[in-house]
Every structure is written in structure tokens, then in C-alpha cells.
Short mmCIF file of C-alpha atoms in Angstrom, two decimals:
data_model
loop_
_atom_site.label_atom_id
_atom_site.label_comp_id
_atom_site.label_asym_id
_atom_site.label_seq_id
_atom_site.Cartn_x
_atom_site.Cartn_y
_atom_site.Cartn_z
CA SER A 1 9.10 -1.54 0.70
CA GLU A 2 12.71 0.90 1.00
CA GLN A 3 13.91 -1.91 -0.20
CA THR A 4 11.50 -2.40 -4.15
CA LEU A 5 10.83 1.77 -3.78
CA GLU A 6 13.02 2.15 -6.66
CA PRO A 7 12.16 -0.66 -9.04
CA ILE A 8 8.97 0.15 -8.57
CA LEU A 9 9.65 3.80 -9.96
CA ALA A 10 11.74 2.91 -12.94
CA GLY A 11 9.45 0.35 -13.79
CA GLY A 12 5.91 1.44 -13.90
CA SER A 13 3.73 2.04 -16.10
CA TYR A 14 1.89 4.26 -13.66
CA VAL A 15 2.90 4.62 -9.77
CA LEU A 16 0.57 5.73 -7.77
CA LEU A 17 2.93 7.35 -5.12
CA PHE A 18 2.04 8.26 -1.56
CA VAL A 19 4.58 10.44 0.14
CA THR A 20 4.66 10.42 3.82
CA ASN A 21 6.18 12.78 6.56
CA THR A 22 5.70 16.03 5.06
CA GLY A 23 3.63 17.99 7.31
CA VAL A 24 0.85 17.63 4.69
CA ALA A 25 -0.82 14.53 6.27
CA GLU A 26 -0.54 12.28 9.07
CA ARG A 27 1.63 8.64 8.93
CA SER A 28 -1.38 6.47 9.24
CA THR A 29 -3.86 8.82 7.03
CA VAL A 30 -1.25 8.09 4.11
CA HIS A 31 -0.66 4.44 4.60
CA SER A 32 -4.61 4.49 5.49
CA LEU A 33 -4.48 5.85 1.35
CA ALA A 34 -2.07 3.75 0.04
CA ALA A 35 -3.98 0.66 1.16
CA HIS A 36 -7.15 1.09 0.69
CA PHE A 37 -5.63 2.24 -3.53
CA ASP A 38 -3.66 -0.46 -3.37
CA ALA A 39 -6.63 -3.18 -3.09
CA GLU A 40 -8.35 -0.95 -5.60
CA LEU A 41 -5.77 -1.12 -8.16
CA ARG A 42 -5.48 -5.35 -7.79
CA GLY A 43 -9.81 -4.90 -8.57
CA GLY A 44 -8.63 -5.10 -11.68
CA GLU A 45 -10.67 -1.48 -12.92
CA ARG A 46 -7.04 -0.07 -13.60
CA ARG A 47 -3.81 -2.56 -15.35
CA GLY A 48 0.06 -1.15 -15.47
CA TRP A 49 -0.76 1.25 -12.18
CA SER A 50 1.00 0.02 -8.61
CA VAL A 51 0.77 1.54 -5.68
CA ALA A 52 4.22 2.32 -3.50
CA LEU A 53 5.02 4.38 -0.73
CA LEU A 54 7.78 7.37 -0.55
CA ASP A 55 9.13 7.93 3.68
CA TYR A 56 9.94 11.98 1.91
CA SER A 57 11.64 12.21 5.49
CA ALA A 58 14.36 9.12 4.79
CA GLU A 59 14.69 9.44 1.60
CA SER A 60 15.08 13.33 1.93
CA THR A 61 18.45 12.51 3.97
CA ARG A 62 19.82 9.69 2.71
CA PRO A 63 23.07 9.88 1.13
CA GLY A 64 23.98 7.97 -2.49
CA LYS A 65 19.75 8.06 -3.85
CA PRO A 66 19.33 6.79 -7.84
CA PRO A 67 19.02 10.26 -9.62
CA LEU A 68 15.21 9.73 -10.69
CA LEU A 69 14.44 9.49 -6.28
CA ALA A 70 16.60 12.54 -6.60
CA ALA A 71 15.44 14.19 -8.98
CA LEU A 72 11.34 13.75 -7.66
CA LEU A 73 11.51 14.34 -3.97
CA PRO A 74 11.39 18.27 -4.48
CA ARG A 75 8.54 17.34 -6.04
CA VAL A 76 6.78 15.90 -3.68
CA ARG A 77 7.08 18.05 -0.98
CA HIS A 78 4.04 19.28 -0.29
CA SER A 79 1.75 16.79 -1.24
CA VAL A 80 0.49 13.42 0.01
CA ALA A 81 0.09 11.65 -3.52
CA CYS A 82 1.19 12.41 -7.22
CA VAL A 83 1.40 9.49 -10.46
CA LEU A 84 4.57 9.38 -11.45
CA ARG A 85 3.82 7.98 -15.66
CA LYS A 86 6.70 5.68 -17.57
CA GLY A 87 9.11 7.15 -15.01
CA CYS A 88 9.43 10.93 -16.35
CA LYS A 89 5.97 13.25 -16.34
CA LEU A 90 4.63 13.16 -12.39
CA ALA A 91 1.56 14.71 -11.79
CA THR A 92 0.92 15.94 -8.25
CA PHE A 93 -2.70 15.44 -5.96
CA GLY A 94 -2.91 18.73 -4.58
CA GLY A 95 -6.36 18.46 -1.93
CA THR A 96 -7.88 16.70 1.01
CA ALA A 97 -6.06 12.77 1.35
CA ALA A 98 -8.73 10.78 1.57
CA PRO A 99 -10.52 8.46 -1.02
CA ARG A 100 -12.72 10.62 -2.61
CA PRO A 101 -10.73 13.54 -2.90
CA ILE A 102 -8.27 11.31 -4.91
CA ASP A 103 -10.45 8.99 -6.79
CA ASP A 104 -11.98 12.11 -8.66
CA TRP A 105 -8.46 13.85 -9.22
CA LEU A 106 -7.82 10.21 -10.44
CA ALA A 107 -10.57 10.26 -12.97
CA SER A 108 -9.86 13.75 -14.49
CA LEU A 109 -5.95 12.72 -14.88
CA ARG A 110 -7.53 9.87 -16.86
CA MET A 111 -9.76 12.45 -17.96
CA GLY A 112 -6.61 14.46 -19.38
CA GLU A 113 -8.02 17.40 -17.42
CA VAL A 114 -4.82 17.06 -15.17
CA SER A 115 -0.99 18.05 -16.29
CA TRP A 116 1.62 16.43 -16.54
CA ALA A 117 4.92 17.43 -15.22
CA GLU A 118 8.66 16.80 -17.09
#
């Protein structure tokens, strides 16, 4: 939820962030993806991971954004999903908004085949 977004972003080892209202994918699709991966992560497969939703439109117009959120917004503008590592490194997904491509991307990320931006 919006109230818990900042602590999740700042406190998680790995945050799988799904971005809504960017024009990249339908809101319902993004919410379905977030629910899918949240359920998958709760299965214990990836310890230290959490899932969050970011409403790009709402957050970009909100005054007084925390610095981390303000820095993230331009970087996630064209992505349906990204991973924030320890609140400072970001990897963005540029593929199709579907579970399989995102799963493949996450596997590549874990294998060190995806680059992180500071």
C-alpha cells in the first residue's frame, strides 16, 4: 500500500517493484503480476525479497517525496517491473508484462547476467 512503500523500499534486501500508471501495461495486468510474484515469494523460494506496487502517476505528482522515491521515479518510468537492491541499486525489466518473461529476467538477475545501476 502507499503508506508502507517507503519503509519497504528503504528496508528490503531485494524489492521487486511493479510500476502502474506509466502507459507500459494495463493496471490490472500489473496488479496480477504483483499478486503472482508476491505469492511465489511467500513460498520461501527467495528469502530477503519483498514485492511492492508503485503508482507512478500518483507518486510523481505527490509533493514532498522522500529522496529515494524521487530518484527512482524517472528510472522506472518505462518499465513494468524493477528490482531495488538494498535501497541503492536498481535493475529494470524491459520485456513483456507476463510472469514467464519476468521469471526469466529474475533468473538472469540472480545469475549476474543483468546489470545494476547505482
